[in-house]
Coordinates of N, CA and C in Angstrom, one line a residue:
X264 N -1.9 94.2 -148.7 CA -2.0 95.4 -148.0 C -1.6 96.6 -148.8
X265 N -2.4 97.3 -148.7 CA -2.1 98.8 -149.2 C -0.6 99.8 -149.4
X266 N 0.0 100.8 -149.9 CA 0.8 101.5 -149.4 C 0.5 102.2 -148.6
X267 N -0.7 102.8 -148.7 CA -1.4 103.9 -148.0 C -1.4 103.3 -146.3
X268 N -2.3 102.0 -146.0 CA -2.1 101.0 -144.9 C -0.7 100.8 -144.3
X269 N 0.0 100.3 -145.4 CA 1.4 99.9 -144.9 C 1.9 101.5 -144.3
X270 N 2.2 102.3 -144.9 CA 3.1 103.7 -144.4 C 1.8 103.9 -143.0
X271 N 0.7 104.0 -143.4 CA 0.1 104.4 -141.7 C 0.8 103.2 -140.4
X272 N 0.4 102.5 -141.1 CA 0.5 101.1 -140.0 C 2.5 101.5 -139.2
X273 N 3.2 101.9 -140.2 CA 4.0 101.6 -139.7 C 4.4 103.2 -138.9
X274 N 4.0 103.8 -139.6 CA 4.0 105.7 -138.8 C 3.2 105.5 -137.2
X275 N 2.3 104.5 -137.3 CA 1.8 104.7 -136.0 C 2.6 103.9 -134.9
X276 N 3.2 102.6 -135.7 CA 4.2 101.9 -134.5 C 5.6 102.9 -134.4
X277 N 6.1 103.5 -135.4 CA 7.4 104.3 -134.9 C 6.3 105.4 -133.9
X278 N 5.1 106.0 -134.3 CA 4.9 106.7 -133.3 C 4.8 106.4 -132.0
X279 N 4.5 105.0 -131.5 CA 4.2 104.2 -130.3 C 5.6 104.0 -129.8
X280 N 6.2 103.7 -130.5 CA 8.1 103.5 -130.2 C 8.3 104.3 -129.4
X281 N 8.4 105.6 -130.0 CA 8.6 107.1 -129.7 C 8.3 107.1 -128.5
X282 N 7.0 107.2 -128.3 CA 5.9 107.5 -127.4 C 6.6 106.5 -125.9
X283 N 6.7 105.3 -126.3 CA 7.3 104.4 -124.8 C 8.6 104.8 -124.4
X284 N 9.8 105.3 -125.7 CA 10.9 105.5 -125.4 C 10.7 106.9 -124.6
X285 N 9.9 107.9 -125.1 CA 9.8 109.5 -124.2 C 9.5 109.1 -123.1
X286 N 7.9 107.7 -122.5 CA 8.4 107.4 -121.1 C 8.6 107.3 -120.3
X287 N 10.0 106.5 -120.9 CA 11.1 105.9 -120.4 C 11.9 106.5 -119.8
X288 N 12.7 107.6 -120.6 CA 13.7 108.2 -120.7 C 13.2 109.9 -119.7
X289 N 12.2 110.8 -119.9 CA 11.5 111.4 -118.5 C 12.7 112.5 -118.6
X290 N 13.1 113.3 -120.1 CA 14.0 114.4 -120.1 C 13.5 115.6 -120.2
X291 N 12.2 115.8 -121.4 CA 12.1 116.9 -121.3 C 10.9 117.7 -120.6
X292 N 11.0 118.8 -119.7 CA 9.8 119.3 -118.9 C 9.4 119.6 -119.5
X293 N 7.5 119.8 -118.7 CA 6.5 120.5 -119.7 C 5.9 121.9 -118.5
X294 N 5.4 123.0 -118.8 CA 5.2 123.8 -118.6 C 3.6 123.7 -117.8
X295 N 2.8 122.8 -118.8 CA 1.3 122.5 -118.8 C 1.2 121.0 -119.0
X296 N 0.8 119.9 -118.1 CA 1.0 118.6 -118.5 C -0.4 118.5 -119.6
X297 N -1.3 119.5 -120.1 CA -2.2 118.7 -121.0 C -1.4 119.8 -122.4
X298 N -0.5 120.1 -122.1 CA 0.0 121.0 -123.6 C 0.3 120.1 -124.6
X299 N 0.7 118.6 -124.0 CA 1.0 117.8 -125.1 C -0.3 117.1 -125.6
X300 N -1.5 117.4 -125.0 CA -2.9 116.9 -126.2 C -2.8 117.3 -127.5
X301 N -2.0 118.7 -127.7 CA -2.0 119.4 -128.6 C -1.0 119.2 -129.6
X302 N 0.7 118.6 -128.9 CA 1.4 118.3 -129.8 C 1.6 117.2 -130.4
X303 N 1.1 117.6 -132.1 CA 1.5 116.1 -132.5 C 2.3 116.2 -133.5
X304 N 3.5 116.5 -133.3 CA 4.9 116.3 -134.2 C 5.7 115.6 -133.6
X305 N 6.6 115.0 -134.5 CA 7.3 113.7 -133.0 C 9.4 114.3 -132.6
X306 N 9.0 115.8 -132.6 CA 10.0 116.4 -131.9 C 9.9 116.0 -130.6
X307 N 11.6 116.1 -130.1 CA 11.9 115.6 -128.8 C 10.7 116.5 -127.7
X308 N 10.6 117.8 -128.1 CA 10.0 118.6 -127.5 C 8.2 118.0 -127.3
X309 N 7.9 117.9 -128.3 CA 6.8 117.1 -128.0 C 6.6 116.3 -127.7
X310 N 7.5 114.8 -128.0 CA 7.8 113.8 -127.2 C 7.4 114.0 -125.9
X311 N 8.3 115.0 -125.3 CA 8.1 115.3 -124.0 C 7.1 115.8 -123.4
X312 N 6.4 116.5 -124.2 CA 5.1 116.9 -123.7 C 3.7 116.1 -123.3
X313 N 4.0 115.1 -124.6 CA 3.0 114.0 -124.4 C 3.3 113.1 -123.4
X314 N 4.3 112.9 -123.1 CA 4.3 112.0 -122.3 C 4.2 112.7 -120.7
X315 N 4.1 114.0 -120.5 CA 3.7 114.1 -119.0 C 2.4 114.7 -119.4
X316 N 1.7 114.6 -120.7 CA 0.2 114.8 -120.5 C -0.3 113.2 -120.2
X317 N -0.1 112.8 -120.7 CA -0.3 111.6 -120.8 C -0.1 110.7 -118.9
X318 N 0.7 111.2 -118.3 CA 1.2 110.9 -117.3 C 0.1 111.8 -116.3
X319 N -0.3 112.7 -116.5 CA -0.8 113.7 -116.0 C -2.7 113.2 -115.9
X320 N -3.0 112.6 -117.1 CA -4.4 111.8 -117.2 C -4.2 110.5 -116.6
X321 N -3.5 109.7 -116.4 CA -2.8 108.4 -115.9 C -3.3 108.3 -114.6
X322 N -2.6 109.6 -114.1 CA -2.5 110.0 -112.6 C -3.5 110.6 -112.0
X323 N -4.6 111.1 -112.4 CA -5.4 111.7 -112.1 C -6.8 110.9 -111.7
X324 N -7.0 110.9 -110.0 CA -7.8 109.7 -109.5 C -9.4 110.3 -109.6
X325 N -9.6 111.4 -110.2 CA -10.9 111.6 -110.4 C -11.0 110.9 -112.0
X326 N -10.6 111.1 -112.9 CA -10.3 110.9 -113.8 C -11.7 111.9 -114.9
X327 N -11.5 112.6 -114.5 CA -12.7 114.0 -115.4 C -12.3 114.4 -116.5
X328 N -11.0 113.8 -116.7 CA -10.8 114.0 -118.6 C -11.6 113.0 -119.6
X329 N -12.3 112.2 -118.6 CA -12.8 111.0 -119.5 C -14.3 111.8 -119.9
X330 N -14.6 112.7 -119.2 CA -16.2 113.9 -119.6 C -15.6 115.2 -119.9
X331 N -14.5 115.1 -121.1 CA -13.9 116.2 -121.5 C -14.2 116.5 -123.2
X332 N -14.6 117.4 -123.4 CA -14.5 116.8 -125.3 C -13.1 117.6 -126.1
X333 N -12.6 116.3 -126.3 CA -11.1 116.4 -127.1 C -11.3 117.0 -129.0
X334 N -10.2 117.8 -129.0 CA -10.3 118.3 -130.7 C -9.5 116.8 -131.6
X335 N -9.6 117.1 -132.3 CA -8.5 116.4 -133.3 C -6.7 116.5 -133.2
X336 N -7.3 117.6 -132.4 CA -5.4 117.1 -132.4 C -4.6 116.2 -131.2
X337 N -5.6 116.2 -130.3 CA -6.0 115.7 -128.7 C -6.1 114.2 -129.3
X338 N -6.5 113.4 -130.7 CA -6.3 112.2 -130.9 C -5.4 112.0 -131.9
X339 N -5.0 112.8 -132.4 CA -3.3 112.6 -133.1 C -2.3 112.6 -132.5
X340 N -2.2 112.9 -131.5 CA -1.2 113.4 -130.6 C -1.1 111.9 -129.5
X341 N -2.2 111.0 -129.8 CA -2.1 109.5 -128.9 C -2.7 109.4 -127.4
X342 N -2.4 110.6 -126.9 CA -2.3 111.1 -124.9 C -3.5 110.6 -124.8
X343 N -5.0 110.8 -124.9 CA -6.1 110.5 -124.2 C -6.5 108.8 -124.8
X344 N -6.2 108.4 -126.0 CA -6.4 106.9 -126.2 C -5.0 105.9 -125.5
X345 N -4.2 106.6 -125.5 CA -3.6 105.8 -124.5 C -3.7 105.9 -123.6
X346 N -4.2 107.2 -123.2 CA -4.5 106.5 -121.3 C -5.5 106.0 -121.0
X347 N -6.9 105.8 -122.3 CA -7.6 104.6 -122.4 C -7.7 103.4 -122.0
X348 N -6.4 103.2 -123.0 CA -5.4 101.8 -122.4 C -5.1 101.8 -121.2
X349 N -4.1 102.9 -121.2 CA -3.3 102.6 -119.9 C -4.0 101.9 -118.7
X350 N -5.2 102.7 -118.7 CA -6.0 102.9 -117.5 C -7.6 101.9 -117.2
X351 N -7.1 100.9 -118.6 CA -8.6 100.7 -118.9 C -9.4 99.2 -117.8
X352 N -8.4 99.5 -117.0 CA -8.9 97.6 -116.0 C -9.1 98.3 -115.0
X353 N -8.7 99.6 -115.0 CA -9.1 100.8 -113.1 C -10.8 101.5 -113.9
X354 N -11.3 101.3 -115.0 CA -12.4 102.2 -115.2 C -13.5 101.3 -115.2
X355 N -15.1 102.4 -114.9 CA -15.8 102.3 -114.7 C -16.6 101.4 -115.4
X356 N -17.4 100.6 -115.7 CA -18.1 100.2 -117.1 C -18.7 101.8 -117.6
X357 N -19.2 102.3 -117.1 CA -19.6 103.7 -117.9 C -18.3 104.4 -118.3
X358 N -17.3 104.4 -117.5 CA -16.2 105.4 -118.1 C -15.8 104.2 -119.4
X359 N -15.5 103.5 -119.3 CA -15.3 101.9 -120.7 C -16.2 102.1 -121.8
X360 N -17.1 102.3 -121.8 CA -18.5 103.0 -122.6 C -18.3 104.0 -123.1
X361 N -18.2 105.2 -122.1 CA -17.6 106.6 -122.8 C -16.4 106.4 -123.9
X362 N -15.0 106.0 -123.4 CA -14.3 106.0 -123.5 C -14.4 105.1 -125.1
X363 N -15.4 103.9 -124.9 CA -15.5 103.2 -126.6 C -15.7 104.1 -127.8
X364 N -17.1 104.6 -126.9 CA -17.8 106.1 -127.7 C -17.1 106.9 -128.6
X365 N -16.0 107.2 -127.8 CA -15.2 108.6 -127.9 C -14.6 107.7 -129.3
X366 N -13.5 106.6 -129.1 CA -12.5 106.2 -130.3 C -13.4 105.7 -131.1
X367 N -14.6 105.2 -131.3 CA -15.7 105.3 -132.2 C -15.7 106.5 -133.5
X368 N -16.2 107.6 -132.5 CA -16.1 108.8 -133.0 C -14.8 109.4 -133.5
X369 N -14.0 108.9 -133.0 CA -11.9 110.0 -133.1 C -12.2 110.0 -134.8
X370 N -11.8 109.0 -135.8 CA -12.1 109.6 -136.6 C -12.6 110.5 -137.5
X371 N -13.5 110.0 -137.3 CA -14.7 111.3 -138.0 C -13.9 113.0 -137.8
X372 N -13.6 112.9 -136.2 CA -13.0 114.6 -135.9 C -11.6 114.7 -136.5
X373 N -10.7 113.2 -136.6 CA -9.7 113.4 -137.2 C -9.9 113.8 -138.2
X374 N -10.9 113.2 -139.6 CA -10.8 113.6 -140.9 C -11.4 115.1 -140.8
X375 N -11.7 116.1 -140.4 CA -12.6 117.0 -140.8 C -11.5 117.6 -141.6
X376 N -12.2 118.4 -142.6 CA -11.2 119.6 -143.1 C -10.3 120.6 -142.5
X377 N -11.2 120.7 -141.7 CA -10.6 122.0 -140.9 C -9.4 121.7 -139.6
X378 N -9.3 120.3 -139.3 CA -8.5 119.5 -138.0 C -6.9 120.1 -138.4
X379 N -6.3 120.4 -139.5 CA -4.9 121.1 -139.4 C -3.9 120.2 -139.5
X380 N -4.3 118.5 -139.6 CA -3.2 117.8 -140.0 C -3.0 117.0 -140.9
X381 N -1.8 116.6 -140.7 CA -1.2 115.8 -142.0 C -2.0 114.7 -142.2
X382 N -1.6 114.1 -143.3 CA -2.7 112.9 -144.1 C -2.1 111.9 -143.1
X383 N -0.6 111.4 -143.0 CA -0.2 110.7 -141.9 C -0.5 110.6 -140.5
X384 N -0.5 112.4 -140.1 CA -1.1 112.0 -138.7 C -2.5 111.6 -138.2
X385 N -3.7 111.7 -139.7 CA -5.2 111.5 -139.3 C -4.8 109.6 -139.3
X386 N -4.3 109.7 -140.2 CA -4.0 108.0 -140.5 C -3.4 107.3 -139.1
X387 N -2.4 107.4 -138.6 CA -2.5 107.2 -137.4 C -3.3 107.3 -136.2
X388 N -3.8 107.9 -136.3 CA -5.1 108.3 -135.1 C -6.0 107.7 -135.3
X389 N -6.1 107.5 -136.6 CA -7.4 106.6 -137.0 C -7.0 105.0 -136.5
X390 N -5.9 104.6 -136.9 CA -5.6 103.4 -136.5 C -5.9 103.1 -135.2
X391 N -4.9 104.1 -134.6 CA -4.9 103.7 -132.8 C -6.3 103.7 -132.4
X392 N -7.3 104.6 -132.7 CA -8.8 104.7 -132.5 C -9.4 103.6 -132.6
X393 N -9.7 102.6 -133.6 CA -9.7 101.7 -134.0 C -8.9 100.8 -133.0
X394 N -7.9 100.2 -132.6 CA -7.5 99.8 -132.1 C -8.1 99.8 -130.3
X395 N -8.2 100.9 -130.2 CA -8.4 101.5 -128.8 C -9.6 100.8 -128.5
X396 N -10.6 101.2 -129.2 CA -11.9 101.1 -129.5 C -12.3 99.6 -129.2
X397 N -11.9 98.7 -130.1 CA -12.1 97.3 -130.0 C -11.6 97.0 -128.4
X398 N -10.0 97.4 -128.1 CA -9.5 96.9 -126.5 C -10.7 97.7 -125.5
X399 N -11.5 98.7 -125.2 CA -12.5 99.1 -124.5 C -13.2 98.3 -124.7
X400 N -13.8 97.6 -126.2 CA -15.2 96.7 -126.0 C -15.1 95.9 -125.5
X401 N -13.6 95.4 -125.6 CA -14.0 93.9 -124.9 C -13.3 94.0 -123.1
X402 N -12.7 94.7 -123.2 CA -12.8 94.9 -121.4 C -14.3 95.3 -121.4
X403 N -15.2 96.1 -121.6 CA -16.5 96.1 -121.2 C -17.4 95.1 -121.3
X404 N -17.2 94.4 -122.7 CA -18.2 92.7 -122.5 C -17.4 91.8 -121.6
X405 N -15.8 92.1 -121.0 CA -15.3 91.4 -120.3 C -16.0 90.9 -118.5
X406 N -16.0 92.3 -118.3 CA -16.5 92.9 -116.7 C -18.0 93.2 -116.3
X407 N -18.5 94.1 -118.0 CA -19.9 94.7 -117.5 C -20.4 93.4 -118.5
X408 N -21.6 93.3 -117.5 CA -22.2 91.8 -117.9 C -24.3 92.8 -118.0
X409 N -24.4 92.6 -119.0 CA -26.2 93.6 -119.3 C -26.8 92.7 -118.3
X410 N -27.9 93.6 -117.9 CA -28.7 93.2 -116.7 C -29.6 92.9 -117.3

């Protein structure tokens, strides 16, 4: 394995750490529960943010962020592919579909020039995307059966 692989691989598990421990722990307020799509630095303050964006898509029984179109920083920041996950045995086969689509595509918007981040944070996004992407397909070959 790579250095390049190894340092992503592991930036994205200390990011997921992070991410369960912010959770958990439920200290810092957010002003705007989708302000954390935006933050992706792994200050306590952002911590905090993502995790009541994140909490905020979770909870949401319409679920209309899944027909939303996310920037790149909206997939570095983890909040809408995890609640992918989170959410992914309550969704639709079309919303499982969208939702493949979307972490299909996250790269591509991660790498653009113009996306504003670090070489580690596209790299992590990229991963989880990839990751995400495979767990939607197969909840979808799991449930939606082609007619």
């Amino acid at each position: 394995m790579s250095r390049t692989v190894f340092a992503a691989r592991a930036g994205f598990i200390a990011a997921l750490t992070l991410l369960t421990v912010a959770c958990s722990t439920g200290e810092v307020p957010v002003v705007s529960p989708r302000a954390g799509l935006a933050c992706v630095d792994d200050s306590s303050h952002c911590i905090g943010e993502r995790k009541s964006a994140l909490k905020a898509l979770v909870d949401d029984p319409s679920r209309a962020w899944v027909k939303e179109k996310p920037d790149a920083a909206a997939y570095a920041s983890g909040v809408r592919l995890f609640a992918y996950k989170t959410k992914k045995k309550d969704l639709s086969c079309a919303e499982l579909e969208a939702g493949r689509r979307e972490a299909e595509h996250a790269p591509a918007i991660l790498r653009a020039p113009n996306s504003g981040l670090s070489t580690a944070q596209v790299a992590r996004g990229v991963i989880l995307a990839h990751e995400i992407s495979r767990d939607l397909a197969r909840e979808h070959g799991r449930r939606c059966k082609k007619a």
